[in-house]
Short mmCIF file of C-alpha atoms in Angstrom, two decimals:
data_model
loop_
_atom_site.label_atom_id
_atom_site.label_comp_id
_atom_site.label_asym_id
_atom_site.label_seq_id
_atom_site.Cartn_x
_atom_site.Cartn_y
_atom_site.Cartn_z
CA MET R 1 -0.07 -0.13 0.07
CA ARG R 2 1.37 3.33 -0.94
CA LEU R 3 1.19 6.09 1.70
CA SER R 4 0.25 9.60 0.58
CA ALA R 5 2.16 12.79 1.95
CA VAL R 6 -0.40 13.19 4.44
CA ALA R 7 -0.59 9.87 5.68
CA LEU R 8 3.53 9.44 6.54
CA PRO R 9 3.36 12.33 9.12
CA LEU R 10 0.09 10.92 10.65
CA LEU R 11 1.82 7.38 10.98
CA ALA R 12 5.11 9.07 12.01
CA ALA R 13 3.30 10.45 15.25
CA MET R 14 3.12 6.69 15.95
CA THR R 15 6.54 6.03 16.47
CA LEU R 16 7.81 6.30 19.79
CA ASN R 17 11.73 6.73 19.98
CA ALA R 18 14.02 6.52 22.87
CA ALA R 19 15.41 9.58 22.39
CA THR R 20 12.54 11.90 22.02
CA GLN R 21 9.11 12.02 22.52
CA PRO R 22 6.21 10.92 20.13
CA GLN R 23 5.10 13.56 17.64
CA LYS R 24 1.54 14.75 17.92
CA VAL R 25 -1.10 12.58 17.08
CA PHE R 26 -2.81 14.94 15.01
CA PRO R 27 -0.14 16.83 13.63
CA LEU R 28 -1.73 18.61 10.79
CA SER R 29 -1.47 22.65 11.12
CA TYR R 30 -4.96 24.53 11.39
CA ASP R 31 -6.10 27.96 12.22
CA GLN R 32 -8.81 28.27 15.03
CA SER R 33 -10.54 31.56 15.44
CA ASP R 34 -13.78 32.80 16.81
CA LEU R 35 -15.88 35.77 14.93
CA PRO R 36 -17.36 38.54 17.14
CA ASN R 37 -20.98 36.47 17.46
CA GLY R 38 -19.11 33.53 19.21
CA LEU R 39 -18.94 31.20 15.94
CA ARG R 40 -15.97 29.26 15.91
CA VAL R 41 -13.95 28.46 12.78
CA ILE R 42 -11.43 25.93 11.94
CA THR R 43 -9.57 25.46 9.01
CA ILE R 44 -7.49 22.40 7.96
CA PRO R 45 -5.50 22.42 5.00
CA THR R 46 -4.98 18.55 4.47
CA GLY R 47 -2.96 18.31 1.63
CA TYR R 48 -5.33 15.83 -0.55
CA PRO R 49 -6.26 17.89 -3.70
CA ASN R 50 -9.26 19.44 -5.07
CA VAL R 51 -11.54 17.94 -2.23
CA VAL R 52 -12.83 20.18 0.60
CA SER R 53 -14.86 18.87 3.48
CA LEU R 54 -17.16 21.01 5.65
CA HIS R 55 -18.75 19.84 9.20
CA ILE R 56 -21.14 22.22 11.07
CA VAL R 57 -21.44 21.01 14.47
CA VAL R 58 -24.04 22.49 16.48
CA ARG R 59 -23.22 21.43 20.46
CA THR R 60 -27.04 20.35 21.03
CA GLY R 61 -27.87 17.12 21.07
CA SER R 62 -30.19 14.91 23.38
CA ARG R 63 -28.50 16.25 26.43
CA ASN R 64 -30.10 19.49 25.96
CA GLU R 65 -33.40 18.26 25.75
CA VAL R 66 -34.25 19.02 29.57
CA GLU R 67 -37.94 19.87 29.48
CA PRO R 68 -40.19 16.66 30.26
CA GLY R 69 -42.04 15.65 27.28
CA LYS R 70 -39.86 17.33 24.66
CA SER R 71 -37.06 14.69 23.69
CA GLY R 72 -36.31 14.08 20.63
CA PHE R 73 -35.88 17.42 19.31
CA ALA R 74 -32.57 17.51 18.59
CA HIS R 75 -32.68 14.50 16.28
CA LEU R 76 -35.99 15.99 14.62
CA PHE R 77 -34.09 19.06 13.58
CA GLU R 78 -31.51 17.02 11.79
CA HIS R 79 -34.30 16.40 9.51
CA MET R 80 -36.15 19.62 9.54
CA MET R 81 -32.82 21.48 8.54
CA PHE R 82 -33.49 19.92 5.07
CA ARG R 83 -36.78 21.87 4.70
CA GLY R 84 -34.91 25.11 3.27
CA THR R 85 -35.89 28.74 3.22
CA LYS R 86 -37.19 31.38 1.01
CA ASN R 87 -34.16 31.53 -0.85
CA TYR R 88 -33.11 28.40 -0.88
CA PRO R 89 -36.24 26.06 -0.68
CA PRO R 90 -35.55 22.08 -0.29
CA ALA R 91 -35.79 21.60 -4.63
CA LYS R 92 -33.08 24.48 -5.28
CA TYR R 93 -30.72 23.32 -1.97
CA GLU R 94 -30.29 19.98 -3.69
CA GLU R 95 -29.98 21.02 -7.40
CA ILE R 96 -27.18 23.53 -5.68
CA MET R 97 -25.55 20.09 -3.96
CA LYS R 98 -26.35 17.82 -6.88
CA GLU R 99 -24.32 20.53 -9.40
CA ALA R 100 -21.50 20.65 -7.14
CA GLY R 101 -20.99 17.15 -6.69
CA ALA R 102 -21.33 17.52 -3.07
CA SER R 103 -22.14 14.27 -1.02
CA THR R 104 -24.19 15.70 2.24
CA ASN R 105 -25.74 14.14 5.52
CA ALA R 106 -26.04 14.88 8.96
CA TYR R 107 -26.47 12.97 12.13
CA THR R 108 -27.18 13.46 15.74
CA SER R 109 -25.48 12.10 18.90
CA ASP R 110 -26.09 13.01 22.67
CA ASP R 111 -24.01 15.72 22.80
CA LEU R 112 -23.92 17.56 19.16
CA THR R 113 -25.89 17.62 15.82
CA SER R 114 -23.35 17.91 12.67
CA TYR R 115 -24.30 18.33 9.13
CA HIS R 116 -21.51 17.91 6.68
CA ALA R 117 -20.82 17.78 3.06
CA THR R 118 -18.00 17.23 1.05
CA PHE R 119 -17.29 18.72 -2.41
CA SER R 120 -14.67 20.13 -5.13
CA LYS R 121 -12.85 23.33 -3.51
CA GLU R 122 -13.93 25.53 -6.35
CA ASP R 123 -17.67 25.30 -4.82
CA LEU R 124 -16.75 26.50 -1.23
CA ASP R 125 -18.10 29.72 -1.63
CA THR R 126 -21.44 28.73 -2.51
CA ILE R 127 -21.83 25.79 -0.39
CA LEU R 128 -20.93 28.42 2.55
CA LYS R 129 -23.65 30.76 1.23
CA VAL R 130 -26.15 28.14 1.05
CA GLU R 131 -25.49 26.69 4.25
CA ALA R 132 -25.28 29.90 6.12
CA ASP R 133 -28.87 30.70 4.95
CA ARG R 134 -30.43 27.45 5.99
CA PHE R 135 -28.83 28.31 9.64
CA GLN R 136 -30.10 31.64 9.82
CA ASN R 137 -33.43 31.38 7.84
CA LEU R 138 -34.47 28.09 8.35
CA GLU R 139 -38.58 28.35 7.77
CA TYR R 140 -41.17 25.40 7.84
CA SER R 141 -44.84 25.30 8.19
CA PRO R 142 -47.08 23.24 10.50
CA ALA R 143 -47.95 20.81 7.54
CA VAL R 144 -44.36 20.67 6.60
CA PHE R 145 -43.59 19.96 10.23
CA LYS R 146 -46.37 17.21 10.83
CA THR R 147 -44.92 15.24 7.82
CA GLU R 148 -41.40 15.52 9.20
CA THR R 149 -42.71 14.35 12.71
CA THR R 150 -44.35 11.53 11.18
CA ALA R 151 -40.99 10.64 9.38
CA VAL R 152 -39.16 10.56 12.96
CA LEU R 153 -41.79 8.25 14.23
CA GLY R 154 -41.04 5.79 11.30
CA GLU R 155 -37.44 5.96 12.04
CA TYR R 156 -37.98 5.30 15.97
CA ASN R 157 -40.07 2.34 15.02
CA LYS R 158 -37.65 1.10 12.59
CA ASN R 159 -35.03 1.39 14.81
CA SER R 160 -37.04 -0.34 18.06
CA SER R 161 -37.08 -3.56 15.40
CA SER R 162 -33.30 -4.14 16.48
CA PRO R 163 -32.55 -5.64 19.51
CA THR R 164 -29.29 -3.73 20.21
CA SER R 165 -31.28 -0.51 20.10
CA LYS R 166 -33.90 -1.65 22.86
CA LEU R 167 -30.84 -3.19 24.91
CA HIS R 168 -29.26 0.17 24.54
CA GLU R 169 -32.46 2.11 25.08
CA VAL R 170 -33.51 0.03 28.47
CA LEU R 171 -29.96 0.36 29.56
CA ARG R 172 -30.00 3.79 29.86
CA ASP R 173 -33.28 3.99 31.25
CA THR R 174 -32.28 1.92 33.88
CA VAL R 175 -29.03 3.48 34.54
CA PHE R 176 -30.14 7.35 34.72
CA ASP R 177 -32.75 8.95 36.96
CA LYS R 178 -32.38 12.63 36.59
CA HIS R 179 -29.71 13.38 33.67
CA THR R 180 -30.84 13.47 29.85
CA TYR R 181 -28.71 10.66 28.99
CA LYS R 182 -31.68 8.61 30.18
CA HIS R 183 -33.05 8.77 26.96
CA THR R 184 -31.38 8.09 23.54
CA THR R 185 -31.03 10.78 20.71
CA MET R 186 -34.53 9.28 19.41
CA GLY R 187 -36.58 10.36 22.40
CA PHE R 188 -39.03 8.71 24.41
CA LEU R 189 -41.64 6.89 22.51
CA GLU R 190 -44.78 9.09 23.74
CA ASP R 191 -42.65 12.50 23.38
CA VAL R 192 -42.15 11.10 19.65
CA LYS R 193 -45.67 10.67 18.94
CA ASN R 194 -46.68 13.99 20.59
CA MET R 195 -44.35 15.68 18.32
CA PRO R 196 -46.94 16.46 15.37
CA ASN R 197 -48.57 19.17 18.11
CA GLN R 198 -45.32 20.84 19.18
CA PHE R 199 -44.82 23.17 16.09
CA ASP R 200 -44.60 26.12 18.46
CA TYR R 201 -42.22 24.66 20.60
CA SER R 202 -39.78 23.50 17.57
CA ARG R 203 -39.50 27.20 16.89
CA GLN R 204 -38.32 27.90 20.22
CA PHE R 205 -36.01 24.77 20.11
CA PHE R 206 -34.33 26.03 16.72
CA ASP R 207 -34.22 29.67 18.32
CA ARG R 208 -32.51 28.69 21.20
CA TYR R 209 -29.53 26.21 20.31
CA TYR R 210 -29.43 27.10 16.30
CA ARG R 211 -27.00 29.94 17.49
CA PRO R 212 -23.60 30.77 16.65
CA GLU R 213 -22.10 30.22 20.11
CA TYR R 214 -23.22 26.69 20.16
CA THR R 215 -21.63 26.19 16.36
CA THR R 216 -18.20 25.63 15.01
CA VAL R 217 -17.66 25.39 11.21
CA ILE R 218 -14.88 23.10 10.39
CA ILE R 219 -13.44 23.35 6.98
CA ALA R 220 -10.48 20.58 6.11
CA GLY R 221 -8.93 20.10 2.51
CA ASP R 222 -7.50 21.73 -0.34
CA LEU R 223 -8.02 25.29 0.90
CA ASP R 224 -6.30 28.75 1.92
CA SER R 225 -7.11 29.11 5.62
CA LYS R 226 -7.00 32.99 5.36
CA ALA R 227 -9.35 33.21 2.04
CA ALA R 228 -11.86 30.14 3.85
CA LYS R 229 -12.00 32.17 7.12
CA THR R 230 -12.87 35.23 5.34
CA LEU R 231 -15.86 33.71 3.18
CA VAL R 232 -17.26 32.31 6.44
CA GLU R 233 -16.95 36.09 7.83
CA LYS R 234 -18.81 37.28 4.79
CA TYR R 235 -22.05 34.77 5.14
CA TRP R 236 -22.19 33.77 8.87
CA GLY R 237 -20.63 36.93 10.57
CA GLY R 238 -24.34 38.53 10.76
CA TRP R 239 -25.94 35.79 12.18
CA LYS R 240 -27.23 36.93 16.12
CA ARG R 241 -25.81 35.78 19.08
CA GLY R 242 -28.52 34.05 21.36
CA SER R 243 -28.97 34.14 25.03
CA PHE R 244 -30.49 30.90 26.14
CA LYS R 245 -28.13 28.52 28.34
CA THR R 246 -29.03 25.21 29.34
CA GLU R 247 -29.17 23.84 33.06
CA ILE R 248 -28.49 19.89 32.58
CA PRO R 249 -29.86 18.12 35.70
CA VAL R 250 -26.81 16.32 37.70
CA GLU R 251 -27.39 12.83 38.11
CA PRO R 252 -27.17 11.67 41.83
CA PRO R 253 -24.76 8.74 42.50
CA GLN R 254 -25.85 5.17 41.99
CA THR R 255 -25.79 3.51 45.55
CA ALA R 256 -27.12 -0.31 44.55
CA ALA R 257 -26.77 -2.29 41.52
CA ARG R 258 -29.16 -2.48 38.94
CA LYS R 259 -30.70 -4.79 36.56
CA ALA R 260 -33.36 -5.12 33.83
CA HIS R 261 -34.62 -7.60 31.13
CA VAL R 262 -35.89 -7.39 27.53
CA ASP R 263 -38.39 -10.19 26.50
CA TRP R 264 -37.78 -9.81 22.51
CA PRO R 265 -40.68 -10.94 20.67
CA SER R 266 -39.11 -12.26 17.79
CA PRO R 267 -36.09 -14.93 17.10
CA THR R 268 -32.92 -13.39 18.05
CA LEU R 269 -29.48 -14.30 19.65
CA PRO R 270 -29.38 -13.38 23.58
CA TRP R 271 -27.60 -9.99 24.33
CA ILE R 272 -26.00 -8.54 27.32
CA GLU R 273 -24.74 -5.54 28.61
CA ILE R 274 -22.69 -4.81 32.17
CA ALA R 275 -22.28 -1.02 32.74
CA TYR R 276 -20.71 1.23 34.87
CA ARG R 277 -20.79 4.74 36.14
CA ALA R 278 -17.95 6.34 34.11
CA PRO R 279 -16.48 9.95 33.99
CA ALA R 280 -17.03 12.82 31.50
CA TYR R 281 -14.45 13.33 28.95
CA SER R 282 -11.39 15.03 29.93
CA ASP R 283 -7.92 15.73 28.10
CA THR R 284 -6.69 16.55 31.62
CA ASP R 285 -7.60 14.01 34.31
CA LYS R 286 -6.36 10.26 33.81
CA ASP R 287 -9.23 8.52 34.58
CA GLY R 288 -11.09 8.18 31.57
CA ALA R 289 -8.05 7.68 29.38
CA ALA R 290 -6.98 4.71 31.77
CA LEU R 291 -10.51 3.12 31.16
CA ASP R 292 -9.94 3.69 27.69
CA LEU R 293 -7.19 1.53 27.90
CA LEU R 294 -8.53 -0.90 30.15
CA GLY R 295 -11.40 -1.74 27.82
CA TYR R 296 -8.89 -2.18 24.98
CA LEU R 297 -6.75 -4.41 27.35
CA GLY R 298 -9.50 -6.42 28.58
CA PHE R 299 -12.25 -6.92 25.33
CA SER R 300 -10.40 -6.34 22.29
CA THR R 301 -9.63 -8.84 19.61
CA ASN R 302 -6.40 -9.42 20.98
CA SER R 303 -7.67 -9.88 24.61
CA ASP R 304 -7.61 -13.13 26.57
CA LEU R 305 -11.44 -13.17 27.41
CA TYR R 306 -11.74 -12.62 23.53
CA GLN R 307 -9.92 -15.45 22.40
CA ARG R 308 -11.44 -17.42 24.70
CA LEU R 309 -15.14 -16.84 24.48
CA VAL R 310 -15.19 -15.76 20.71
CA ILE R 311 -12.34 -18.05 19.17
CA ARG R 312 -11.90 -21.06 21.24
CA ASP R 313 -14.99 -21.92 23.01
CA GLN R 314 -17.03 -20.25 20.42
CA LYS R 315 -19.99 -18.99 23.13
CA VAL R 316 -20.23 -15.35 22.19
CA ASP R 317 -20.03 -13.87 18.77
CA VAL R 318 -19.53 -10.16 19.77
CA LEU R 319 -17.61 -8.77 22.79
CA ALA R 320 -16.80 -5.33 22.96
CA THR R 321 -16.55 -2.12 25.16
CA ASP R 322 -19.24 0.64 25.13
CA ASP R 323 -17.85 3.58 26.26
CA SER R 324 -18.35 6.62 24.24
CA SER R 325 -17.06 9.89 25.15
CA HIS R 326 -19.68 12.27 26.57
CA VAL R 327 -19.71 15.81 27.89
CA ASP R 328 -20.73 14.73 31.32
CA PRO R 329 -20.49 11.22 33.30
CA TYR R 330 -21.63 8.50 31.24
CA LEU R 331 -20.85 5.02 31.14
CA PHE R 332 -18.43 2.12 30.89
CA GLY R 333 -19.74 -1.33 29.18
CA VAL R 334 -19.36 -4.35 27.93
CA VAL R 335 -21.78 -5.67 25.58
CA SER R 336 -21.88 -9.31 24.32
CA ARG R 337 -24.27 -11.45 21.92
CA VAL R 338 -24.41 -14.85 23.37
CA LYS R 339 -25.47 -17.96 21.61
CA LYS R 340 -27.37 -19.74 23.89
CA ALA R 341 -29.27 -17.89 26.65
CA SER R 342 -28.12 -20.92 28.90
CA ASP R 343 -24.93 -19.51 29.07
CA LEU R 344 -26.01 -15.90 29.63
CA PRO R 345 -24.88 -16.46 33.40
CA ASP R 346 -21.34 -17.62 33.04
CA ILE R 347 -20.78 -15.05 30.10
CA GLN R 348 -21.78 -12.35 32.72
CA GLU R 349 -19.67 -14.14 35.54
CA GLN R 350 -16.77 -14.02 33.38
CA ILE R 351 -16.94 -10.55 32.35
CA LEU R 352 -17.13 -9.76 35.64
CA SER R 353 -13.99 -11.60 36.33
CA THR R 354 -11.99 -9.99 33.87
CA LEU R 355 -13.17 -6.49 35.24
CA ASN R 356 -12.37 -7.50 38.56
CA GLY R 357 -8.98 -8.98 37.90
CA PHE R 358 -7.84 -5.48 36.89
CA LYS R 359 -8.53 -4.16 40.40
CA ASP R 360 -5.68 -6.92 41.69
CA THR R 361 -3.24 -7.92 38.91
CA LEU R 362 -1.07 -5.12 37.42
CA ILE R 363 -0.76 -5.49 33.70
CA SER R 364 2.88 -5.17 32.54
CA ALA R 365 4.19 -1.93 31.37
CA GLU R 366 5.21 -3.53 28.06
CA ARG R 367 1.59 -4.65 27.04
CA LEU R 368 0.30 -1.15 28.15
CA ASP R 369 2.65 0.31 25.89
CA ALA R 370 1.82 -1.78 22.76
CA VAL R 371 -1.69 -0.79 23.53
CA LYS R 372 -0.82 3.12 23.27
CA ARG R 373 1.25 2.19 20.15
CA HIS R 374 -1.56 0.25 18.83
CA LEU R 375 -4.06 3.21 19.66
CA ARG R 376 -2.13 5.91 18.02
CA TYR R 377 -1.65 3.64 14.69
CA GLU R 378 -5.04 3.01 14.24
CA PHE R 379 -6.09 6.78 14.70
CA ALA R 380 -3.35 7.88 11.91
CA LEU R 381 -4.63 4.91 9.24
CA ARG R 382 -8.19 6.50 9.96
CA MET R 383 -7.15 9.83 8.74
CA ASN R 384 -6.70 9.29 5.21
CA ASN R 385 -8.74 11.77 3.24
CA SER R 386 -10.15 15.48 4.30
CA GLU R 387 -13.53 13.73 5.16
CA ALA R 388 -12.26 11.52 7.82
CA ILE R 389 -9.94 14.39 9.09
CA ALA R 390 -13.01 16.57 9.40
CA GLY R 391 -15.56 14.11 10.63
CA THR R 392 -13.14 13.23 13.55
CA VAL R 393 -12.45 16.93 14.38
CA ALA R 394 -15.94 17.40 14.25
CA ARG R 395 -16.62 14.78 17.00
CA TYR R 396 -14.02 15.99 19.54
CA VAL R 397 -15.02 19.57 19.01
CA ALA R 398 -18.11 18.76 20.39
CA LEU R 399 -16.20 17.75 23.47
CA ARG R 400 -13.58 20.54 23.83
CA ARG R 401 -14.31 22.72 20.45
CA THR R 402 -10.72 22.22 19.45
CA PRO R 403 -8.70 19.86 17.63
CA GLU R 404 -6.30 20.59 20.20
CA THR R 405 -7.85 18.20 22.38
CA ILE R 406 -6.88 14.97 20.07
CA ASN R 407 -3.36 15.79 21.00
CA ARG R 408 -3.91 16.57 24.92
CA LEU R 409 -5.74 13.02 24.97
CA TYR R 410 -3.20 11.18 23.25
CA ASP R 411 -0.36 12.70 25.56
CA LEU R 412 -2.56 11.73 28.46
CA TYR R 413 -2.64 8.01 27.23
CA ASP R 414 0.76 8.02 27.45
CA THR R 415 1.37 8.65 31.16
CA VAL R 416 -1.33 6.19 32.07
CA THR R 417 0.62 3.54 34.26
CA PRO R 418 -0.40 0.10 35.27
CA GLU R 419 -1.15 1.62 38.72
CA ASP R 420 -3.82 3.87 37.04
CA ILE R 421 -5.43 0.97 35.38
CA ARG R 422 -5.74 -0.72 38.61
CA ASP R 423 -6.76 2.10 40.67
CA VAL R 424 -9.23 2.99 38.07
CA ALA R 425 -10.75 -0.45 38.04
CA ARG R 426 -11.13 -0.23 41.65
CA LYS R 427 -12.75 3.32 41.59
CA TYR R 428 -15.34 2.47 39.15
CA PHE R 429 -16.05 -1.34 39.04
CA ALA R 430 -18.31 -1.19 42.13
CA GLU R 431 -21.23 -3.69 42.74
CA SER R 432 -23.08 -0.51 43.78
CA SER R 433 -22.17 0.81 40.26
CA ARG R 434 -23.54 -1.73 38.27
CA THR R 435 -26.15 -2.16 35.87
CA VAL R 436 -26.77 -5.09 33.89
CA VAL R 437 -29.57 -5.58 31.38
CA THR R 438 -30.30 -8.94 28.78
CA LEU R 439 -32.23 -9.39 26.18
CA THR R 440 -33.73 -12.71 24.94
CA GLY R 441 -36.05 -13.85 22.25
CA PRO R 442 -39.20 -16.08 22.52
CA GLY R 443 -38.46 -19.75 23.95
CA LYS R 444 -35.05 -18.75 25.14
#
């Protein structure tokens, strides 16, 4: 495989030399600045020719849905934002994107909603103009709103046909009592059903969160940073700052083990997830970084447990961690799909034994260092085009609003010791902090 001029420095960041510190895992130069209205602009010349990738990150996800009965609206606006404006109704918007050969999409998670497009560099001016218009002048009628809310209900029903979606939904509803992480990005079913009656609230939600101080524009690719920033200022500089601030409920400590079971109505292999309360994302505190490394050591395809359960005994065909980074304290979970329901108690015990083993047995420094090198190398391999680079930065921008948090996090990984792994296992893997959810089909 031939590596590009960009991939080579990214891979070089993986190299640990006895005489020097490792290079930055995200070595690309970038420009970061804020407009007077609070909009953040990040430009990243990548060296990949002719193509530009634009990600517009709104730091608003299901976490921000604080009012009772109003869950799911961040995801709804992922749909509504494609309903157009007076200047660019949907058909015209689609025509412009098609002429530019643009690949466009959007997604919503707990902490962000991201809109992204990848296109030829010559169309950057046009695309920025059109995107700025919909963020500032979105317009839709009550009839269009009802149509979109019906589509969202259909998407909820489609997702609910997946055992893993239901497992995840029940886990969160069981773990969280106060925090908005209690519901998934789709929202609670009753709230989704009631969405067609919430037109006025939808306008309020848009007015609150689709504001420059919540938004970051990321442009990566074949570009001149100064010229790109000038275009953003031209089309986005007049966007008015808002004043709304969200008060997110604080989740109280969990004081006793919890469990739940899902009786799935159709044939499926059994599932189990074991989760513990975990800290919020941090690029300065070691706990989250140590848990990331522990998860890889205990449950990756190279781990002893994976080799035993999946490869040798063939009792499970899925074994992985569920420990995505979040703005607020979230979960460290281990999820597995088991071939026989009768094996669920044994699989649970083996997962717990692996987790508890980290409390008493120090891993070797050599093994830990190998994992750190692997994670750096894996990260670098993903950064093989401008779209991948912009997409990765977008996810971290939702957490700390700067690409530099990537370097800080990987530098933090390098400081984690075997003792740190042991200490976080003792700190977080307490029975009182544990939640277990199982799912089985009929006759299992």
